[in-house]
Amino acid sequence: MAQLKVLQSIEPGLWQVRTRTEPAPKQGAASSAPEQGCLKAQDIAEDLQAFLAQDDSMSCKGLLQTNSDELAVLQLSCPVPSKEILRKSAAKQSLFKAPPAVIEVRRFSATHFQVSSKGPADKSAGRKASSEFTTVQDYERLDDCPW
């Protein structure tokens, strides 16, 4: 896959990420507590590559529709995962938690970007089968990291 231009000017350092789901689920919190960690643009690109190359039985195909300095749009085609694959992927920590239909990475500045994952509703979460959901992860750089 081509290098995402949107990630090339992201400053490495200590980043905070806030995750929310839209529309908000009827039960539970609509957003999670912020998480922090050291991050480089290369880490994000490698995480996306690892997501696309998960188990052979779930090999997703990505088509980069937009690749600019401010926005990357990736259209995904993933087979429906089995319960075993879902169990394995839930155990892994990743920026990309579920196989969405579209991933958008939008850069607002070198210290602020957003990853939106749009996909079909999860019937087990109490959503209508015909609706969609979006997981939004807001990343903000806080400080330097002691690499």
PDB file of C-alpha atoms in Angstrom:
ATOM      1  CA  MET A   1       0.000   0.000   0.000  1.00  0.00           C
ATOM      2  CA  ALA A   2       1.196   3.538  -0.718  1.00  0.00           C
ATOM      3  CA  GLN A   3       2.599   5.676   2.108  1.00  0.00           C
ATOM      4  CA  LEU A   4      -0.151   7.832   3.611  1.00  0.00           C
ATOM      5  CA  LYS A   5       0.818  11.467   2.968  1.00  0.00           C
ATOM      6  CA  VAL A   6      -1.391  12.631   5.852  1.00  0.00           C
ATOM      7  CA  LEU A   7       0.934  10.896   8.348  1.00  0.00           C
ATOM      8  CA  GLN A   8       4.220  12.239   6.979  1.00  0.00           C
ATOM      9  CA  SER A   9       4.099  15.499   8.965  1.00  0.00           C
ATOM     10  CA  ILE A  10       2.827  14.070  12.264  1.00  0.00           C
ATOM     11  CA  GLU A  11       5.266  14.938  15.066  1.00  0.00           C
ATOM     12  CA  PRO A  12       6.538  12.002  17.117  1.00  0.00           C
ATOM     13  CA  GLY A  13       6.002  12.241  20.865  1.00  0.00           C
ATOM     14  CA  LEU A  14       3.604  11.593  23.716  1.00  0.00           C
ATOM     15  CA  TRP A  15       0.071  11.505  22.321  1.00  0.00           C
ATOM     16  CA  GLN A  16      -3.342  11.299  23.919  1.00  0.00           C
ATOM     17  CA  VAL A  17      -6.225   9.578  22.155  1.00  0.00           C
ATOM     18  CA  ARG A  18      -9.920   9.931  22.942  1.00  0.00           C
ATOM     19  CA  THR A  19     -12.251   7.379  21.363  1.00  0.00           C
ATOM     20  CA  ARG A  20     -15.975   7.749  20.826  1.00  0.00           C
ATOM     21  CA  THR A  21     -18.668   5.992  18.831  1.00  0.00           C
ATOM     22  CA  GLU A  22     -21.256   7.784  16.703  1.00  0.00           C
ATOM     23  CA  PRO A  23     -24.149   7.422  17.043  1.00  0.00           C
ATOM     24  CA  ALA A  24     -23.687   6.858  20.756  1.00  0.00           C
ATOM     25  CA  PRO A  25     -24.866   3.440  21.917  1.00  0.00           C
ATOM     26  CA  LYS A  26     -28.038   3.402  24.004  1.00  0.00           C
ATOM     27  CA  GLN A  27     -26.289   1.455  26.734  1.00  0.00           C
ATOM     28  CA  GLY A  28     -22.875   2.329  28.130  1.00  0.00           C
ATOM     29  CA  ALA A  29     -20.595   5.274  27.520  1.00  0.00           C
ATOM     30  CA  ALA A  30     -20.322   6.923  24.123  1.00  0.00           C
ATOM     31  CA  SER A  31     -16.618   7.591  24.642  1.00  0.00           C
ATOM     32  CA  SER A  32     -13.775   5.967  26.524  1.00  0.00           C
ATOM     33  CA  ALA A  33     -11.294   7.467  28.957  1.00  0.00           C
ATOM     34  CA  PRO A  34      -8.334   9.090  27.181  1.00  0.00           C
ATOM     35  CA  GLU A  35      -5.272   6.907  26.642  1.00  0.00           C
ATOM     36  CA  GLN A  36      -1.682   8.126  26.337  1.00  0.00           C
ATOM     37  CA  GLY A  37       1.404   6.717  24.703  1.00  0.00           C
ATOM     38  CA  CYS A  38       4.485   7.473  22.653  1.00  0.00           C
ATOM     39  CA  LEU A  39       3.747   7.445  18.955  1.00  0.00           C
ATOM     40  CA  LYS A  40       5.481   7.986  15.619  1.00  0.00           C
ATOM     41  CA  ALA A  41       3.812   8.283  12.219  1.00  0.00           C
ATOM     42  CA  GLN A  42       5.549   5.017  11.301  1.00  0.00           C
ATOM     43  CA  ASP A  43       3.770   3.278  14.218  1.00  0.00           C
ATOM     44  CA  ILE A  44       0.364   4.228  12.794  1.00  0.00           C
ATOM     45  CA  ALA A  45       1.300   3.101   9.292  1.00  0.00           C
ATOM     46  CA  GLU A  46       2.626  -0.230  10.642  1.00  0.00           C
ATOM     47  CA  ASP A  47      -0.530  -0.731  12.724  1.00  0.00           C
ATOM     48  CA  LEU A  48      -2.692  -0.210   9.639  1.00  0.00           C
ATOM     49  CA  GLN A  49      -0.550  -2.643   7.623  1.00  0.00           C
ATOM     50  CA  ALA A  50      -0.824  -5.230  10.426  1.00  0.00           C
ATOM     51  CA  PHE A  51      -4.603  -4.747  10.533  1.00  0.00           C
ATOM     52  CA  LEU A  52      -4.904  -5.353   6.795  1.00  0.00           C
ATOM     53  CA  ALA A  53      -2.639  -8.421   6.999  1.00  0.00           C
ATOM     54  CA  GLN A  54      -4.393 -10.112   9.963  1.00  0.00           C
ATOM     55  CA  ASP A  55      -4.844 -13.877   9.876  1.00  0.00           C
ATOM     56  CA  ASP A  56      -5.000 -15.276   6.363  1.00  0.00           C
ATOM     57  CA  SER A  57      -8.659 -16.084   6.929  1.00  0.00           C
ATOM     58  CA  MET A  58      -9.426 -12.382   7.442  1.00  0.00           C
ATOM     59  CA  SER A  59      -7.157 -10.798   4.847  1.00  0.00           C
ATOM     60  CA  CYS A  60      -8.709  -7.402   4.200  1.00  0.00           C
ATOM     61  CA  LYS A  61      -8.087  -5.591   0.946  1.00  0.00           C
ATOM     62  CA  GLY A  62      -7.576  -1.836   1.074  1.00  0.00           C
ATOM     63  CA  LEU A  63      -8.084   0.673  -1.731  1.00  0.00           C
ATOM     64  CA  LEU A  64      -6.610   4.123  -1.085  1.00  0.00           C
ATOM     65  CA  GLN A  65      -9.238   6.507  -2.485  1.00  0.00           C
ATOM     66  CA  THR A  66      -7.741   9.797  -1.251  1.00  0.00           C
ATOM     67  CA  ASN A  67      -4.114  10.416  -0.298  1.00  0.00           C
ATOM     68  CA  SER A  68      -3.379  14.088   0.407  1.00  0.00           C
ATOM     69  CA  ASP A  69      -1.455  15.972   3.104  1.00  0.00           C
ATOM     70  CA  GLU A  70      -4.695  16.624   5.023  1.00  0.00           C
ATOM     71  CA  LEU A  71      -6.806  13.515   4.328  1.00  0.00           C
ATOM     72  CA  ALA A  72      -6.445   9.821   3.568  1.00  0.00           C
ATOM     73  CA  VAL A  73      -9.508   7.715   2.768  1.00  0.00           C
ATOM     74  CA  LEU A  74      -9.119   3.952   2.652  1.00  0.00           C
ATOM     75  CA  GLN A  75     -11.978   1.749   1.392  1.00  0.00           C
ATOM     76  CA  LEU A  76     -11.810  -1.718   2.919  1.00  0.00           C
ATOM     77  CA  SER A  77     -13.186  -5.022   1.803  1.00  0.00           C
ATOM     78  CA  CYS A  78     -13.027  -7.679   4.528  1.00  0.00           C
ATOM     79  CA  PRO A  79     -14.571 -11.112   4.671  1.00  0.00           C
ATOM     80  CA  VAL A  80     -16.994 -11.689   7.535  1.00  0.00           C
ATOM     81  CA  PRO A  81     -14.800 -12.923  10.414  1.00  0.00           C
ATOM     82  CA  SER A  82     -15.557 -16.095  12.305  1.00  0.00           C
ATOM     83  CA  LYS A  83     -16.081 -16.045  16.081  1.00  0.00           C
ATOM     84  CA  GLU A  84     -12.555 -17.468  16.526  1.00  0.00           C
ATOM     85  CA  ILE A  85     -10.993 -14.632  14.508  1.00  0.00           C
ATOM     86  CA  LEU A  86     -13.024 -12.071  16.453  1.00  0.00           C
ATOM     87  CA  ARG A  87     -11.806 -13.587  19.735  1.00  0.00           C
ATOM     88  CA  LYS A  88      -8.154 -13.445  18.591  1.00  0.00           C
ATOM     89  CA  SER A  89      -8.391  -9.874  17.292  1.00  0.00           C
ATOM     90  CA  ALA A  90     -10.088  -8.690  20.498  1.00  0.00           C
ATOM     91  CA  ALA A  91      -7.013  -9.822  22.433  1.00  0.00           C
ATOM     92  CA  LYS A  92      -4.700  -7.605  20.350  1.00  0.00           C
ATOM     93  CA  GLN A  93      -4.196  -3.912  21.067  1.00  0.00           C
ATOM     94  CA  SER A  94      -4.563  -1.945  17.840  1.00  0.00           C
ATOM     95  CA  LEU A  95      -5.652   1.438  16.536  1.00  0.00           C
ATOM     96  CA  PHE A  96      -8.014  -0.422  14.231  1.00  0.00           C
ATOM     97  CA  LYS A  97     -10.301  -2.445  16.472  1.00  0.00           C
ATOM     98  CA  ALA A  98     -12.835  -3.817  13.955  1.00  0.00           C
ATOM     99  CA  PRO A  99     -12.930  -4.257  10.190  1.00  0.00           C
ATOM    100  CA  PRO A 100     -14.656  -1.038   9.063  1.00  0.00           C
ATOM    101  CA  ALA A 101     -15.818  -0.346   5.535  1.00  0.00           C
ATOM    102  CA  VAL A 102     -13.993   3.022   5.372  1.00  0.00           C
ATOM    103  CA  ILE A 103     -11.090   4.490   7.355  1.00  0.00           C
ATOM    104  CA  GLU A 104     -10.457   8.240   7.164  1.00  0.00           C
ATOM    105  CA  VAL A 105      -7.313   9.806   8.595  1.00  0.00           C
ATOM    106  CA  ARG A 106      -7.644  13.593   8.806  1.00  0.00           C
ATOM    107  CA  ARG A 107      -4.712  15.822   9.849  1.00  0.00           C
ATOM    108  CA  PHE A 108      -5.644  19.151  11.428  1.00  0.00           C
ATOM    109  CA  SER A 109      -2.035  20.029  12.316  1.00  0.00           C
ATOM    110  CA  ALA A 110       1.271  18.262  13.041  1.00  0.00           C
ATOM    111  CA  THR A 111       0.032  17.799  16.619  1.00  0.00           C
ATOM    112  CA  HIS A 112      -3.631  16.867  16.031  1.00  0.00           C
ATOM    113  CA  PHE A 113      -5.199  14.244  13.799  1.00  0.00           C
ATOM    114  CA  GLN A 114      -8.281  12.048  13.741  1.00  0.00           C
ATOM    115  CA  VAL A 115      -8.949   8.469  12.628  1.00  0.00           C
ATOM    116  CA  SER A 116     -12.583   7.684  11.738  1.00  0.00           C
ATOM    117  CA  SER A 117     -13.642   4.094  11.083  1.00  0.00           C
ATOM    118  CA  LYS A 118     -17.043   3.775   9.426  1.00  0.00           C
ATOM    119  CA  GLY A 119     -18.733   0.444   9.124  1.00  0.00           C
ATOM    120  CA  PRO A 120     -21.906  -1.575   9.436  1.00  0.00           C
ATOM    121  CA  ALA A 121     -23.686  -1.771  12.776  1.00  0.00           C
ATOM    122  CA  ASP A 122     -22.893  -4.500  15.247  1.00  0.00           C
ATOM    123  CA  LYS A 123     -26.187  -6.299  15.834  1.00  0.00           C
ATOM    124  CA  SER A 124     -24.961  -7.560  19.212  1.00  0.00           C
ATOM    125  CA  ALA A 125     -24.583  -3.951  20.416  1.00  0.00           C
ATOM    126  CA  GLY A 126     -28.322  -3.347  20.096  1.00  0.00           C
ATOM    127  CA  ARG A 127     -28.155  -1.318  16.891  1.00  0.00           C
ATOM    128  CA  LYS A 128     -30.437  -1.804  13.927  1.00  0.00           C
ATOM    129  CA  ALA A 129     -28.931  -4.040  11.265  1.00  0.00           C
ATOM    130  CA  SER A 130     -29.389  -1.385   8.575  1.00  0.00           C
ATOM    131  CA  SER A 131     -27.664   1.458  10.455  1.00  0.00           C
ATOM    132  CA  GLU A 132     -23.976   2.323  10.432  1.00  0.00           C
ATOM    133  CA  PHE A 133     -21.592   3.315  13.172  1.00  0.00           C
ATOM    134  CA  THR A 134     -18.443   5.425  13.238  1.00  0.00           C
ATOM    135  CA  THR A 135     -15.598   5.033  15.697  1.00  0.00           C
ATOM    136  CA  VAL A 136     -13.725   8.325  16.021  1.00  0.00           C
ATOM    137  CA  GLN A 137     -10.271   8.522  17.579  1.00  0.00           C
ATOM    138  CA  ASP A 138      -8.959  12.048  18.263  1.00  0.00           C
ATOM    139  CA  TYR A 139      -5.182  12.217  18.677  1.00  0.00           C
ATOM    140  CA  GLU A 140      -3.455  15.198  20.288  1.00  0.00           C
ATOM    141  CA  ARG A 141       0.289  15.513  20.935  1.00  0.00           C
ATOM    142  CA  LEU A 142       1.050  16.364  24.569  1.00  0.00           C
ATOM    143  CA  ASP A 143       4.848  16.341  24.912  1.00  0.00           C
ATOM    144  CA  ASP A 144       8.134  14.733  23.870  1.00  0.00           C
ATOM    145  CA  CYS A 145       8.943  11.081  24.556  1.00  0.00           C
ATOM    146  CA  PRO A 146      12.236   9.786  26.007  1.00  0.00           C
ATOM    147  CA  TRP A 147      13.225   7.623  23.021  1.00  0.00           C
TER     148      TRP A 147
END
